[in-house]
């Protein structure tokens, strides 16, 4: 590869091999734990067999693996550099005058590029599987939760007006949205941009089609007028089936490429898009977080093995990575609760981790 020395390629291979091993171990643990959890929460309450529970596990596992993917680069980086240290390869590199900044750069660059690939390629796949998981789990749990309330509130809007939709129950049939016992409250904007109530529509059923709601057994009443009944009625909709499913799903079930549209549609409908904004910023910050974990892993593994304390230093680096992860979860929860801005909640942990790794590296390398 142009621009990369033999040493850089060697370090990349060692790092990639250790990262792949860490990924395999973490993935196996996640699948085993998730299979046991779903067997207990779904399998014992429904007629789902082991094969269906395994299918749910495989649908859910990718999103959990991506959630814990910073640890892949943390543990993989620690394993790679500890092995290089114990084999005296790092000692030989330093004796040849190679700075620690030089042999840590390939690992950090690899983590950054991997973060970009995760956000742009793997996240859409994991989000799609997560959305499918929610649908499949809801289908299996439908009989168990048959008496649970399923009321739905939706909003759709544009620059001309707003429609508030209430339904007694909903069904997700693949990508189709079917609402039952539906009430639609239609508002239009006047010349001053204020919303004015225009009419109320009651329907036994509403199915979301491409660009419109198809209503059946309709009773429509405008302000100051008598009610009018009809068998069917079509109402223009700014929601897509995917967008409507997003209202029932967590932000993690929305793809990176679909988040801007979800934010726009949610705000247009009058809802807060804070959770979607937080998720988008977290995905933007993912490459920085991965690179920070790689730098932190390498910086904590540079202590020469003959000096002793290498295991303690590596353990301290792993503990710092856990603190960064919990800090990331805490700031995310604070941002979702509207205590801190989403920008701060998403970017503070990666930047803190990056600065911590660079500070530790400066202390280790330059004293």
Coordinates of C-alpha atoms in Angstrom, one line a residue:
X1 CA 0.0 0.0 0.0
X2 CA 1.4 3.4 -1.0
X3 CA 2.4 5.7 1.9
X4 CA 2.7 2.8 4.4
X5 CA 6.1 1.4 5.5
X6 CA 6.7 -2.3 6.2
X7 CA 6.6 -1.5 9.9
X8 CA 3.2 0.2 9.5
X9 CA 1.8 -2.8 7.6
X10 CA 3.1 -5.2 10.2
X11 CA 1.5 -3.2 13.0
X12 CA -1.7 -3.0 11.1
X13 CA -1.8 -6.8 10.7
X14 CA -1.1 -7.4 14.4
X15 CA -3.7 -4.9 15.4
X16 CA -6.3 -6.2 13.0
X17 CA -5.7 -9.7 14.2
X18 CA -6.1 -8.8 17.8
X19 CA -9.2 -6.7 17.1
X20 CA -10.8 -9.6 15.2
X21 CA -10.2 -11.9 18.1
X22 CA -11.7 -9.4 20.6
X23 CA -14.7 -9.0 18.2
X24 CA -15.2 -12.8 18.1
X25 CA -15.1 -13.1 21.9
X26 CA -17.4 -10.2 22.6
X27 CA -19.9 -11.3 19.9
X28 CA -20.0 -14.8 21.3
X29 CA -20.6 -13.5 24.8
X30 CA -23.4 -11.2 23.6
X31 CA -25.1 -13.9 21.6
X32 CA -25.0 -16.3 24.6
X33 CA -26.3 -13.7 27.1
X34 CA -29.0 -12.5 24.7
X35 CA -30.2 -16.0 23.9
X36 CA -30.6 -16.7 27.6
X37 CA -32.4 -13.4 28.1
X38 CA -34.8 -13.9 25.3
X39 CA -35.4 -17.5 26.3
X40 CA -36.5 -16.2 29.7
X41 CA -38.4 -13.1 28.6
X42 CA -40.0 -14.5 25.4
X43 CA -39.6 -18.2 25.2
X44 CA -41.2 -19.1 28.5
X45 CA -44.2 -16.7 27.9
X46 CA -45.0 -17.7 24.3
X47 CA -44.9 -20.8 22.2
X48 CA -41.6 -19.8 20.6
X49 CA -39.2 -22.7 20.2
X50 CA -35.4 -22.6 20.4
X51 CA -35.1 -21.8 16.7
X52 CA -37.3 -18.7 17.0
X53 CA -35.5 -17.5 20.0
X54 CA -32.2 -18.0 18.1
X55 CA -33.6 -16.0 15.2
X56 CA -34.6 -13.2 17.6
X57 CA -31.1 -13.3 19.1
X58 CA -29.4 -13.0 15.7
X59 CA -31.7 -10.0 14.9
X60 CA -30.8 -8.3 18.1
X61 CA -27.2 -9.2 18.5
X62 CA -25.7 -6.8 15.8
X63 CA -27.0 -3.7 17.4
X64 CA -25.6 -4.8 20.8
X65 CA -22.3 -5.7 19.2
X66 CA -22.1 -2.2 17.8
X67 CA -23.0 -0.7 21.2
X68 CA -20.0 -2.5 22.7
X69 CA -17.7 -2.1 19.7
X70 CA -15.5 0.5 21.5
X71 CA -14.4 -2.4 23.7
X72 CA -13.3 -4.3 20.7
X73 CA -10.7 -1.7 19.9
X74 CA -9.8 -1.2 23.5
X75 CA -9.2 -4.9 24.3
X76 CA -7.8 -5.7 20.8
X77 CA -5.4 -2.8 21.1
X78 CA -4.2 -3.8 24.6
X79 CA -3.7 -7.4 23.5
X80 CA -1.7 -6.4 20.4
X81 CA 0.6 -4.0 22.1
X82 CA 1.1 -6.1 25.2
X83 CA 2.1 -9.0 22.9
X84 CA 4.5 -6.7 21.0
X85 CA 5.9 -5.5 24.3
X86 CA 6.5 -8.9 25.8
X87 CA 8.2 -10.1 22.6
X88 CA 10.5 -7.1 22.9
X89 CA 9.4 -5.8 19.5
X90 CA 8.5 -2.5 20.9
X91 CA 11.9 -2.3 22.6
X92 CA 13.6 -2.9 19.3
X93 CA 11.5 -0.2 17.6
X94 CA 12.4 2.3 20.3
X95 CA 16.0 1.3 20.1
X96 CA 15.9 2.1 16.4
X97 CA 14.7 5.6 17.2
X98 CA 11.0 5.1 16.3
X99 CA 8.7 7.3 18.4
X100 CA 5.7 5.9 20.1
X101 CA 3.6 8.4 18.2
X102 CA 4.8 6.6 15.0
X103 CA 3.8 3.1 15.9
X104 CA 0.5 4.1 17.6
X105 CA -0.6 6.0 14.5
X106 CA -1.5 2.9 12.4
X107 CA -3.7 1.5 15.2
X108 CA -5.5 4.8 15.6
X109 CA -6.0 5.3 11.9
X110 CA -7.3 1.8 11.6
X111 CA -9.8 2.4 14.4
X112 CA -10.9 5.7 12.8
X113 CA -11.5 4.1 9.4
X114 CA -13.3 1.2 11.0
X115 CA -15.6 3.7 12.8
X116 CA -16.5 5.3 9.5
X117 CA -17.3 1.9 8.1
X118 CA -19.4 1.0 11.1
X119 CA -21.4 4.2 10.9
X120 CA -22.0 4.2 7.1
X121 CA -22.3 0.5 6.3
X122 CA -22.8 -1.6 9.4
X123 CA -25.2 0.7 11.3
X124 CA -27.9 0.6 8.5
X125 CA -27.7 -3.2 8.6
X126 CA -27.9 -3.4 12.4
X127 CA -30.7 -0.8 12.6
X128 CA -32.8 -2.7 10.0
X129 CA -32.3 -6.0 11.9
X130 CA -33.2 -4.2 15.2
X131 CA -36.4 -2.9 13.7
X132 CA -37.2 -6.4 12.4
X133 CA -36.4 -7.7 15.9
X134 CA -39.0 -5.4 17.5
X135 CA -41.6 -6.4 14.9
X136 CA -40.9 -10.2 15.4
X137 CA -40.9 -9.9 19.2
X138 CA -44.2 -7.9 19.2
X139 CA -45.7 -10.7 17.0
X140 CA -44.6 -13.4 19.3
X141 CA -45.7 -11.5 22.4
X142 CA -49.0 -10.5 20.9
X143 CA -51.0 -13.3 22.6
X144 CA -49.2 -12.8 25.9
X145 CA -49.9 -9.1 25.9
X146 CA -53.3 -9.3 24.3
X147 CA -54.9 -7.3 27.1
X148 CA -52.2 -4.7 27.3
X149 CA -53.1 -1.2 26.1
X150 CA -51.9 -0.4 22.6
X151 CA -53.1 3.2 22.1
X152 CA -51.2 5.2 19.6
X153 CA -50.7 8.9 19.1
X154 CA -49.2 10.2 15.9
X155 CA -48.7 13.5 14.3
X156 CA -48.0 14.5 10.7
X157 CA -47.7 18.0 9.4
X158 CA -46.3 20.3 6.8
X159 CA -46.3 24.0 6.0
X160 CA -50.1 24.0 5.5
X161 CA -51.4 22.2 8.6
X162 CA -51.2 19.5 11.1
X163 CA -53.1 16.2 11.7
X164 CA -53.2 14.5 15.1
X165 CA -54.0 10.8 14.9
X166 CA -55.2 8.7 17.8
X167 CA -56.0 5.0 17.6
X168 CA -57.1 2.4 20.1
X169 CA -54.7 -0.2 18.7
X170 CA -52.1 -0.8 16.0
X171 CA -50.8 -3.7 14.0
X172 CA -47.4 -3.9 12.3
X173 CA -47.8 -6.3 9.3
X174 CA -44.3 -6.3 7.8
X175 CA -43.8 -2.7 6.7
X176 CA -47.5 -1.9 6.7
X177 CA -49.1 0.2 9.5
X178 CA -52.7 -0.6 10.3
X179 CA -54.6 1.4 13.0
X180 CA -58.0 0.5 14.4
X181 CA -60.6 2.7 16.0
X182 CA -59.0 5.9 14.6
X183 CA -59.7 9.5 15.3
X184 CA -58.0 12.2 13.2
X185 CA -58.0 15.9 14.3
X186 CA -57.3 18.1 11.3
X187 CA -55.8 21.6 11.8
X188 CA -55.0 24.2 9.1
X189 CA -52.7 27.2 9.3
X190 CA -54.3 30.6 8.8
X191 CA -52.7 33.7 7.2
X192 CA -50.8 34.4 10.4
X193 CA -49.4 30.8 10.6
X194 CA -51.6 29.8 13.5
X195 CA -53.3 26.4 13.6
X196 CA -57.1 26.4 13.4
X197 CA -59.2 23.3 14.0
X198 CA -61.1 22.3 10.8
X199 CA -62.6 18.9 11.2
X200 CA -62.6 15.6 13.0
X201 CA -62.6 12.2 11.3
X202 CA -63.6 8.9 12.9
X203 CA -62.8 5.6 11.2
X204 CA -62.9 2.0 12.0
X205 CA -59.6 1.3 10.4
X206 CA -56.7 3.3 8.8
X207 CA -54.0 1.8 6.6
X208 CA -50.9 3.8 5.7
X209 CA -50.3 3.7 2.0
X210 CA -47.7 5.5 -0.1
X211 CA -48.5 9.2 0.5
X212 CA -51.9 8.8 2.1
X213 CA -54.0 7.1 4.8
X214 CA -56.8 4.8 3.5
X215 CA -59.7 5.0 5.9
X216 CA -62.7 2.6 6.1
X217 CA -66.1 3.1 7.7
X218 CA -65.7 6.9 8.1
X219 CA -67.6 9.5 10.0
X220 CA -66.5 13.1 9.3
X221 CA -67.6 16.2 11.1
X222 CA -66.4 19.7 10.2
X223 CA -66.6 22.7 12.6
X224 CA -70.3 23.9 12.7
X225 CA -71.6 21.2 10.3
X226 CA -73.4 17.9 10.6
X227 CA -71.5 14.6 10.4
X228 CA -71.1 12.9 7.0
X229 CA -70.6 9.2 6.7
X230 CA -68.7 7.3 3.9
X231 CA -67.4 3.9 3.3
X232 CA -63.8 5.0 2.4
X233 CA -61.8 8.1 2.5
X234 CA -58.2 9.0 1.6
X235 CA -56.2 11.6 3.6
X236 CA -52.9 12.8 2.4
X237 CA -50.0 11.8 4.6
X238 CA -46.5 13.1 5.0
X239 CA -45.5 9.9 6.9
X240 CA -43.9 6.9 5.3
X241 CA -44.4 3.4 6.7
X242 CA -40.8 3.5 7.8
X243 CA -41.3 6.9 9.4
X244 CA -44.4 5.7 11.3
X245 CA -42.6 2.7 12.5
X246 CA -39.8 5.0 13.8
X247 CA -42.4 6.6 16.1
X248 CA -42.9 3.2 17.7
X249 CA -39.2 2.3 17.7
X250 CA -36.2 3.4 19.5
X251 CA -33.7 5.8 17.8
X252 CA -31.3 2.8 17.5
X253 CA -33.7 1.2 15.1
X254 CA -33.4 4.1 12.6
X255 CA -30.5 4.0 10.2
X256 CA -27.7 6.6 10.0
X257 CA -28.9 7.7 6.6
X258 CA -32.5 7.8 7.8
X259 CA -32.0 9.9 10.9
X260 CA -32.0 13.4 9.1
X261 CA -35.4 12.6 7.6
X262 CA -36.7 11.2 10.9
X263 CA -35.6 14.4 12.6
X264 CA -37.2 16.6 10.0
X265 CA -40.5 14.7 10.0
X266 CA -40.6 14.5 13.8
X267 CA -40.1 18.2 14.2
X268 CA -42.6 19.0 11.4
X269 CA -45.2 17.0 13.3
X270 CA -44.6 19.0 16.4
X271 CA -42.7 16.4 18.4
X272 CA -39.3 16.7 20.0
X273 CA -36.5 15.1 17.9
X274 CA -34.0 15.3 20.7
X275 CA -33.4 11.5 20.9
X276 CA -32.9 11.3 17.1
X277 CA -30.5 14.3 17.2
X278 CA -28.6 12.7 20.1
X279 CA -28.3 9.4 18.1
X280 CA -27.1 11.2 15.0
X281 CA -24.4 13.1 16.9
X282 CA -23.3 9.8 18.6
X283 CA -22.9 8.2 15.3
X284 CA -20.9 11.1 14.0
X285 CA -18.6 10.8 17.1
X286 CA -18.1 7.1 16.7
X287 CA -14.9 7.2 14.6
X288 CA -13.4 9.6 17.2
X289 CA -14.4 7.3 20.0
X290 CA -12.9 4.2 18.3
X291 CA -9.6 6.1 17.7
X292 CA -9.5 7.3 21.3
X293 CA -10.0 3.8 22.5
X294 CA -7.1 2.6 20.3
X295 CA -4.8 5.3 21.6
X296 CA -5.8 4.7 25.2
X297 CA -5.1 0.9 24.7
X298 CA -1.7 1.5 23.2
X299 CA -0.7 4.2 25.7
X300 CA -1.5 1.9 28.6
X301 CA 0.6 -0.9 27.1
X302 CA 3.9 0.9 26.4
X303 CA 5.5 0.3 29.8
X304 CA 8.6 -1.9 29.2
X305 CA 7.9 -5.5 30.4
X306 CA 11.3 -5.7 32.1
X307 CA 10.4 -2.7 34.3
X308 CA 7.4 -4.6 35.7
X309 CA 3.9 -3.4 36.2
X310 CA 2.8 -4.0 32.5
X311 CA -0.2 -6.0 33.6
X312 CA -1.2 -3.3 36.1
X313 CA -0.9 -0.6 33.5
X314 CA -2.9 -2.5 30.9
X315 CA -5.6 -3.2 33.5
X316 CA -5.7 0.5 34.3
X317 CA -6.2 1.3 30.6
X318 CA -9.1 -1.2 30.5
X319 CA -10.6 0.3 33.6
X320 CA -10.3 3.7 32.0
X321 CA -12.1 2.4 28.9
X322 CA -15.0 1.1 31.1
X323 CA -15.2 4.6 32.8
X324 CA -15.4 6.2 29.3
X325 CA -18.2 3.8 28.3
X326 CA -20.2 4.5 31.4
X327 CA -19.6 8.2 31.0
X328 CA -20.9 7.9 27.5
X329 CA -24.0 6.2 28.7
X330 CA -24.5 8.7 31.4
X331 CA -24.2 11.8 29.2
X332 CA -26.5 10.1 26.7
X333 CA -29.2 9.6 29.4
X334 CA -28.7 13.2 30.5
X335 CA -29.1 14.5 27.0
X336 CA -32.2 12.3 26.4
X337 CA -33.7 13.8 29.5
X338 CA -33.1 17.3 28.2
X339 CA -30.6 18.1 31.0
X340 CA -27.7 18.8 28.7
X341 CA -27.7 19.5 24.9
X342 CA -27.4 16.5 22.6
X343 CA -24.2 17.9 21.1
X344 CA -22.5 17.8 24.6
X345 CA -24.0 14.4 25.4
X346 CA -22.7 12.8 22.2
X347 CA -19.3 14.5 21.8
X348 CA -18.0 14.9 25.4
X349 CA -17.1 11.2 26.1
X350 CA -15.1 10.7 22.8
X351 CA -13.2 13.9 23.3
X352 CA -12.5 13.1 27.0
X353 CA -11.3 9.7 26.0
X354 CA -9.1 11.1 23.2
X355 CA -7.5 13.7 25.5
X356 CA -7.0 11.1 28.2
X357 CA -5.2 8.8 25.8
X358 CA -3.1 11.6 24.4
X359 CA -2.2 12.8 27.9
X360 CA -1.2 9.3 29.0
X361 CA 0.8 8.9 25.8
X362 CA 2.6 12.2 26.4
X363 CA 3.4 11.2 30.0
X364 CA 4.7 7.7 29.0
X365 CA 6.7 8.8 26.0
X366 CA 8.0 12.2 27.0
X367 CA 7.9 11.9 30.8

